[in-house]
mmCIF file of C-alpha atoms and ligand atoms in Angstrom:
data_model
loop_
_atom_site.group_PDB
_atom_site.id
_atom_site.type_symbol
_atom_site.label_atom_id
_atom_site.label_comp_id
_atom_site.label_asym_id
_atom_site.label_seq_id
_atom_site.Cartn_x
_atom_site.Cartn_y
_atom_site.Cartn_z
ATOM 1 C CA UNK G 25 -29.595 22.249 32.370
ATOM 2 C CA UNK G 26 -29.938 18.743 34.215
ATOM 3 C CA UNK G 27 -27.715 17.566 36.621
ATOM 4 C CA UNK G 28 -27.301 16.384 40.043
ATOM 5 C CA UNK G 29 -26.127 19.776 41.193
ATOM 6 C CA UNK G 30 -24.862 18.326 44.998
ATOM 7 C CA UNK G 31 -24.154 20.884 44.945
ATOM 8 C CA UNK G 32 -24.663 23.266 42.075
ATOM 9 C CA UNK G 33 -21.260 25.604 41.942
ATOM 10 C CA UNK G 34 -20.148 28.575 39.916
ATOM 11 C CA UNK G 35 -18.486 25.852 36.824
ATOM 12 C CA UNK G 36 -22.302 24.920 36.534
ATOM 13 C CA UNK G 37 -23.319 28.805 36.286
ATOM 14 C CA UNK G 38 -20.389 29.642 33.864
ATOM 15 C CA UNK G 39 -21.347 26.281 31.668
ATOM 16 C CA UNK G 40 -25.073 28.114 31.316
ATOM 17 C CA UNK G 41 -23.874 31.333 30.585
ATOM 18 C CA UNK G 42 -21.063 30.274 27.908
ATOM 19 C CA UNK G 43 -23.925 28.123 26.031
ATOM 20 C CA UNK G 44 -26.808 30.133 26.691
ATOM 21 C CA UNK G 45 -24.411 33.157 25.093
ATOM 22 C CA UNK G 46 -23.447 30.515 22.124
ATOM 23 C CA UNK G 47 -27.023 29.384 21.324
ATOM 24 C CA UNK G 48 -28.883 32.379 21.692
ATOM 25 C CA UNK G 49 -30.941 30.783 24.429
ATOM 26 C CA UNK G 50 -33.605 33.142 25.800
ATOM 27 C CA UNK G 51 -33.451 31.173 29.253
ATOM 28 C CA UNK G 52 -31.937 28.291 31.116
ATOM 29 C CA UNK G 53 -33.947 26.042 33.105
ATOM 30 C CA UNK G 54 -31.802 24.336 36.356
ATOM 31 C CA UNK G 55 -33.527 21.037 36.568
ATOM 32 C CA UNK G 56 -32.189 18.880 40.112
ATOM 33 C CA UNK G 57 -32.406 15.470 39.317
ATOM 34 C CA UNK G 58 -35.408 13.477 41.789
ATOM 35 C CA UNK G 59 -34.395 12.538 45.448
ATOM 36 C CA UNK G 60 -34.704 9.458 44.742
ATOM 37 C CA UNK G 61 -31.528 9.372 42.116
ATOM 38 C CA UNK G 62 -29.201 6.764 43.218
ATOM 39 C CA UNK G 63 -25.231 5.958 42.279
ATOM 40 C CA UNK G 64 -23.586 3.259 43.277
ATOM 41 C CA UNK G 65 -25.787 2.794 46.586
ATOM 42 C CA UNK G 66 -25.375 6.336 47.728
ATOM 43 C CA UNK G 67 -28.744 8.418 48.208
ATOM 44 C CA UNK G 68 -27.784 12.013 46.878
ATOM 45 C CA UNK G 69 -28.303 15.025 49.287
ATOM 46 C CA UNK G 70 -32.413 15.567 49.394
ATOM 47 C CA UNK G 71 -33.789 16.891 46.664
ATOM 48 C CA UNK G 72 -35.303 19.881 48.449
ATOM 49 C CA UNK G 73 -31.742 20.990 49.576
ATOM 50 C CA UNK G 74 -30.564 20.498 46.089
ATOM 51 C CA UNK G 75 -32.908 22.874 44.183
ATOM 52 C CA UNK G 76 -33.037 25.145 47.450
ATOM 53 C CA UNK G 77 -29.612 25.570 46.676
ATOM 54 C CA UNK G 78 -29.801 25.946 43.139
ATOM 55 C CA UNK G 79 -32.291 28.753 43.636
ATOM 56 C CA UNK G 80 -29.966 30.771 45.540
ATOM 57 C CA UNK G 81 -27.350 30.358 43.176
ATOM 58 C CA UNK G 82 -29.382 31.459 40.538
ATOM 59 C CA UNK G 83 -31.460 34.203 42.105
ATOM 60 C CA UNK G 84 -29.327 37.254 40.455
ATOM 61 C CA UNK G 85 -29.531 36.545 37.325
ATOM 62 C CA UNK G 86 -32.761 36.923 34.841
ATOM 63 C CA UNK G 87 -31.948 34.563 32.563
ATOM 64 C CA UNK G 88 -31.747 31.740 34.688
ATOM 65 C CA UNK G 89 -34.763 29.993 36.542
ATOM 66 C CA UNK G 90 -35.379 26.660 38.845
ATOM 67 C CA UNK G 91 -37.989 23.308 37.565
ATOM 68 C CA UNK G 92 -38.735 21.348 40.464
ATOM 69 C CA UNK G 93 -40.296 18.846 37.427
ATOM 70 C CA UNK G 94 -37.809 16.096 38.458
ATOM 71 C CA UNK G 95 -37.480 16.581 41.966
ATOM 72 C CA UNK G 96 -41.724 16.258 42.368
ATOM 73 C CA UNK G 97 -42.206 13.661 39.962
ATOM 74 C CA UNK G 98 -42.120 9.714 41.934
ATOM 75 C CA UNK G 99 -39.507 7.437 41.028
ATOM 76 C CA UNK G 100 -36.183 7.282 38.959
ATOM 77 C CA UNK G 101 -35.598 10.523 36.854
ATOM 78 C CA UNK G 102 -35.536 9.807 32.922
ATOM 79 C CA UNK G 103 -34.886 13.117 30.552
ATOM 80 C CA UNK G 104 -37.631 11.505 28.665
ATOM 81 C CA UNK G 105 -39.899 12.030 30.910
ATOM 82 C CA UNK G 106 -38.712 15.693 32.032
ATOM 83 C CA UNK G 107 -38.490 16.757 28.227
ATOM 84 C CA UNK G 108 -41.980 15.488 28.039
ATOM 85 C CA UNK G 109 -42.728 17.729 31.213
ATOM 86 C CA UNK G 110 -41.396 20.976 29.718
ATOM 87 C CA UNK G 111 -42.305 20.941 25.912
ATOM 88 C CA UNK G 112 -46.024 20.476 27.748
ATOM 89 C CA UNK G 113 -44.798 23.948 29.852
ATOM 90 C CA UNK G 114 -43.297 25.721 27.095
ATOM 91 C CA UNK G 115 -45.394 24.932 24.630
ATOM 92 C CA UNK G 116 -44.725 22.046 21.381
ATOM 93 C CA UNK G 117 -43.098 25.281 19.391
ATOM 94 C CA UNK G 118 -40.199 25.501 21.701
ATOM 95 C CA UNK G 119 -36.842 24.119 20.691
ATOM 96 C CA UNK G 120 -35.339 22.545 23.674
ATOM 97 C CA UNK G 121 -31.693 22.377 24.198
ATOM 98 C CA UNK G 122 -30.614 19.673 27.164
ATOM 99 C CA UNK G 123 -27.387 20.414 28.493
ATOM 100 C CA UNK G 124 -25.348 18.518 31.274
ATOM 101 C CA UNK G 125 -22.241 16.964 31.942
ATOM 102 C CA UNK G 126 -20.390 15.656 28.658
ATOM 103 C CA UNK G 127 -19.295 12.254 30.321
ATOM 104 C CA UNK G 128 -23.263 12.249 31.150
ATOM 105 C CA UNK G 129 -24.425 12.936 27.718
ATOM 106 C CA UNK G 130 -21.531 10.307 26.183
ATOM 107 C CA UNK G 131 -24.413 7.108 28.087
ATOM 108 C CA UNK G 132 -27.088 9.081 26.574
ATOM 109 C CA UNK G 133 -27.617 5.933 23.828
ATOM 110 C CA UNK G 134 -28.243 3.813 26.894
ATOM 111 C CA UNK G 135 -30.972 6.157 28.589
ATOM 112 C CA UNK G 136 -34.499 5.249 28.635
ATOM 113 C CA UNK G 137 -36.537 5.709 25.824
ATOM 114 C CA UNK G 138 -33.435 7.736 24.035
ATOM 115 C CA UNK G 139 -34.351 7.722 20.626
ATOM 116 C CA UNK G 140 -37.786 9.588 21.781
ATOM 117 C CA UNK G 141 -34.896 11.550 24.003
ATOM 118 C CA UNK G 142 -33.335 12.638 20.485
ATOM 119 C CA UNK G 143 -36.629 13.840 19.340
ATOM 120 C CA UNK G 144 -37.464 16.076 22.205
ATOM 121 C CA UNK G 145 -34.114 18.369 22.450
ATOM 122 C CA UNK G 146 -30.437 18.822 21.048
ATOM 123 C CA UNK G 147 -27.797 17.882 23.625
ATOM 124 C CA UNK G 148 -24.996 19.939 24.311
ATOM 125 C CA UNK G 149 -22.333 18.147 26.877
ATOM 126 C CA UNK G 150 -20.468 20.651 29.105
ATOM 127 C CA UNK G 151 -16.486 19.117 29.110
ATOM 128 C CA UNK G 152 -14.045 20.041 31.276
ATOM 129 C CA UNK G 153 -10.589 21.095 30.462
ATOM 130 C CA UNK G 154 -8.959 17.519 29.757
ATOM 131 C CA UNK G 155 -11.642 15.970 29.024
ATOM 132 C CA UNK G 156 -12.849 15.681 25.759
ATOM 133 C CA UNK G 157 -15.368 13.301 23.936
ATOM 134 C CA UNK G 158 -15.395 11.967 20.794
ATOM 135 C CA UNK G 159 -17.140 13.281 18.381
ATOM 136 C CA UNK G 160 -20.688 11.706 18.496
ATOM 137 C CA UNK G 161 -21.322 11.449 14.896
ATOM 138 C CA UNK G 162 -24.984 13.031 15.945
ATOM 139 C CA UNK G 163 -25.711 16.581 14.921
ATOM 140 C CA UNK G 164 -27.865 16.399 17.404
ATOM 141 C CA UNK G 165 -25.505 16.350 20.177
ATOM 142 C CA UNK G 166 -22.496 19.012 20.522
ATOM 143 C CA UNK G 167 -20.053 18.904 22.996
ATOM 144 C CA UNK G 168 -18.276 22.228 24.557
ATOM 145 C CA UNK G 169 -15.743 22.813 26.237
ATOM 146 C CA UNK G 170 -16.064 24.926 30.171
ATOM 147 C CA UNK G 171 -12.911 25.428 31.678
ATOM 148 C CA UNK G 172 -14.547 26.795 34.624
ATOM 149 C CA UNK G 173 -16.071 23.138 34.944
ATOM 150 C CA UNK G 174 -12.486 22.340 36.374
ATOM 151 C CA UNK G 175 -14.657 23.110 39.514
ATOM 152 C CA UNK G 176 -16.317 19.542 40.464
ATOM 153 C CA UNK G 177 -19.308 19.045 42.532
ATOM 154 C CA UNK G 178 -17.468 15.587 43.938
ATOM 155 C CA UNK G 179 -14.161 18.082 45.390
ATOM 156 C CA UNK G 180 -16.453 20.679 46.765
ATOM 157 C CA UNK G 181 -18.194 17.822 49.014
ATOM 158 C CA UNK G 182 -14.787 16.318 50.045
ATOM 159 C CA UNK G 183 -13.266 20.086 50.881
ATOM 160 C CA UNK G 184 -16.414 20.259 53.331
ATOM 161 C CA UNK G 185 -15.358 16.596 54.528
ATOM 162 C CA UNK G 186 -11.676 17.759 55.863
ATOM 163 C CA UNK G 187 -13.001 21.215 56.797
ATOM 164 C CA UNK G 188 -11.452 23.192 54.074
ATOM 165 C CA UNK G 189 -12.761 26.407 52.507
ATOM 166 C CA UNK G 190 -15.015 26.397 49.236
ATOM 167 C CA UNK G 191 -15.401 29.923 48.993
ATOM 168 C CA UNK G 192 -15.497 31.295 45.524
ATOM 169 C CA UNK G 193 -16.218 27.896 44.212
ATOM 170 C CA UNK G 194 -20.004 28.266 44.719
ATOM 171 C CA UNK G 195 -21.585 31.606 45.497
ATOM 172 C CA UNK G 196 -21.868 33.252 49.085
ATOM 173 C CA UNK G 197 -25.656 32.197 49.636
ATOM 174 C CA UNK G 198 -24.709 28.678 48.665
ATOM 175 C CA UNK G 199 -21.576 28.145 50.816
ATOM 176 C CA UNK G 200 -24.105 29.736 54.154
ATOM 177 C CA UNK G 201 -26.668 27.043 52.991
ATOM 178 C CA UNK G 202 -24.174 24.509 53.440
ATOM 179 C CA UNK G 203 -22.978 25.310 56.542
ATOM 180 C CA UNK G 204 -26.262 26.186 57.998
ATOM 181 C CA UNK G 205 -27.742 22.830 57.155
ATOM 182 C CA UNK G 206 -24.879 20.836 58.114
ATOM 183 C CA UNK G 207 -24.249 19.192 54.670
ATOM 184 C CA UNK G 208 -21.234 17.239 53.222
ATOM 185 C CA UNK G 209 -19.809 17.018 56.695
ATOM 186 C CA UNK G 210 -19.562 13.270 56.781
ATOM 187 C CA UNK G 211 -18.849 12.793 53.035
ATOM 188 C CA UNK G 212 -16.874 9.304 52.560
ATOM 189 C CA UNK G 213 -18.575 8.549 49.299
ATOM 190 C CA UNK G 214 -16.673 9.486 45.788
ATOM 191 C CA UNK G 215 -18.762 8.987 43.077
HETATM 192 P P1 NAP D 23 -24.031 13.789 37.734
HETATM 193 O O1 NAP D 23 -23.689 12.483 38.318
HETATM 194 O O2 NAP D 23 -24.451 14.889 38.600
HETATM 195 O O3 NAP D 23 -22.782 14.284 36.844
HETATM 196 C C1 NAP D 23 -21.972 13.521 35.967
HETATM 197 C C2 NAP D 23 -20.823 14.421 35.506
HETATM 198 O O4 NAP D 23 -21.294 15.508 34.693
HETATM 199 C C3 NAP D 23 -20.063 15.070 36.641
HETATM 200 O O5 NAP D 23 -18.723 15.234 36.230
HETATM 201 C C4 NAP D 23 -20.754 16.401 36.787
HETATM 202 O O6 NAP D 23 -19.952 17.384 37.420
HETATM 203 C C5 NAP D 23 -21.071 16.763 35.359
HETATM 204 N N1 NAP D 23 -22.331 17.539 35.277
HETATM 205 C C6 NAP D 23 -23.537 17.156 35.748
HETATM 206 N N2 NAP D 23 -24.484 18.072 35.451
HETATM 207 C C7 NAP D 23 -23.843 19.060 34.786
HETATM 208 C C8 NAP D 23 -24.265 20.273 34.207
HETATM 209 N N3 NAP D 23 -25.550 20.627 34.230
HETATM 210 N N4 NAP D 23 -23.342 21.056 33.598
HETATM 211 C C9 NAP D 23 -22.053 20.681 33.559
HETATM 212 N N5 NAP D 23 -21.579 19.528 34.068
HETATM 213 C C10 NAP D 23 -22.460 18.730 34.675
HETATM 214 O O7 NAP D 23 -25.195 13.716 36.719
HETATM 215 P P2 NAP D 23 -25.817 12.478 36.051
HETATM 216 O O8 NAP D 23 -26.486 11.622 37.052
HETATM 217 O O9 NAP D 23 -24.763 11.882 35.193
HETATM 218 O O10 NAP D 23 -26.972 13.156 35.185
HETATM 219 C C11 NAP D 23 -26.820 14.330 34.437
HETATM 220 C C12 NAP D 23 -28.163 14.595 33.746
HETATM 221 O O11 NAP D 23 -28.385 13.571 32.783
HETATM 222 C C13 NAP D 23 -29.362 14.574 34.693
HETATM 223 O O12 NAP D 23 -30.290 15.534 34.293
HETATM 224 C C14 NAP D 23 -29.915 13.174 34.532
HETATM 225 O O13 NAP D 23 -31.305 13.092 34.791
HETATM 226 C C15 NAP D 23 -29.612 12.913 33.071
HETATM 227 N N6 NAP D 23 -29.488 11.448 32.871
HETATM 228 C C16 NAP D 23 -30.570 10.785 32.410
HETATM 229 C C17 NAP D 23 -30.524 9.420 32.262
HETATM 230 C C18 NAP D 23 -31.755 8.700 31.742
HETATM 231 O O14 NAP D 23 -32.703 9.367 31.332
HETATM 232 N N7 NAP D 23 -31.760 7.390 31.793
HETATM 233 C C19 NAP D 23 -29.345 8.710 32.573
HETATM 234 C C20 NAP D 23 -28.240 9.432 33.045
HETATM 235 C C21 NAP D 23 -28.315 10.799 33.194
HETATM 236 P P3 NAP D 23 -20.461 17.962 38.839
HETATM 237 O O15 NAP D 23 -20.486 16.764 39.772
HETATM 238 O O16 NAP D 23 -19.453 18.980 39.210
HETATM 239 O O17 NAP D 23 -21.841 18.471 38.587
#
């Protein structure tokens, strides 16, 4: 599961359960992009705050666990490289199954290295309601559809922004973590 997660909410949660329950997946790795991710000039939230964050989120449930893989590795994060990272983990026998953000996985023919990308996992894009993608033509790459993904990473930084409430959109520990450190407050950026 690899995604910015800035920060990680309970769409993202729902997204792993629904395919993790569809696939038969034994466990979902969270996998925080690297800190030094960059969109359109903006430097994301630190990468130790992301997966902090992501670890509280996921603490409760068994089937879920944390990769710091991208956040410790130098330089721009390429799923080449972290697919590389966890078939070495997990072993060359383990079928890998990369899911993220459908509008995410819709560049994927642009990403670095991506035919080697298409050899290391299946994709599965997480839409949300509204969205949809065309179909890829790949049976390598599904899309499905998360209506609890109506949640968006962009409107819980922007509630912080004008001081409104996000509770229930990411869990308890995650909304304390945000207020403790102080983040989002000065969020101007939509990316
Ligand atoms: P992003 O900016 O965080 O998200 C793009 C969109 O997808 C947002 O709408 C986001 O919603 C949604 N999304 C992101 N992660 C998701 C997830 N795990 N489940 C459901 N929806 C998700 O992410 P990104 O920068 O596009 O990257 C997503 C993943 O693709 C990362 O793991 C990244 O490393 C990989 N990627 C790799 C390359 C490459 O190798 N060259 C290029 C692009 C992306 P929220 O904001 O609400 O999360």
């Amino acid at each position: 599961m690899g995604g910015t997660f800035d920060p990680i909410h309970h769409g993202h949660l729902v997204a792993a359960s629904e395919v993790a329950d569809a696939y038969g997946l034994s466990e979902v790795v969270f996998v925080p992009t690297g800190s030094s991710w960059q969109k359109a000039g903006q430097v994301r939230t630190d990468g130790e705050q992301r997966y902090l964050m992501a670890v509280i989120a996921t603490a409760n449930d068994p089937r879920f666990r944390v990769s710091r893989v991208d956040i410790d590795r130098p330089g721009d994060t390429y799923t080449v490289d972290t697919l590389e990272e966890l078939h070495k983990q997990y072993g060359p026998d383990t079928s890998l199954i990369f899911i993220t953000g459908a509008d995410a996985i819709a560049g994927l023919h642009t990403w670095h290295r991506h035919d080697r990308v298409l050899e290391l996992a299946q994709f599965v894009g997480v839409s949300r309601p509204g969205f949809s993608l065309a179909d890829s033509g790949d049976e390598r790459i599904s899309v499905m559809q998360v209506p609890a993904m109506a949640i968006s990473s962009t409107d819980i930084r922007r509630r912080v922004a004008q001081r409104r409430t996000i509770e229930y959109l990411v869990p308890a520990g995650v909304a304390r973590f945000i207020e403790k450190q102080g983040l989002y407050l000065d969020t101007v950026d939509e990316r």
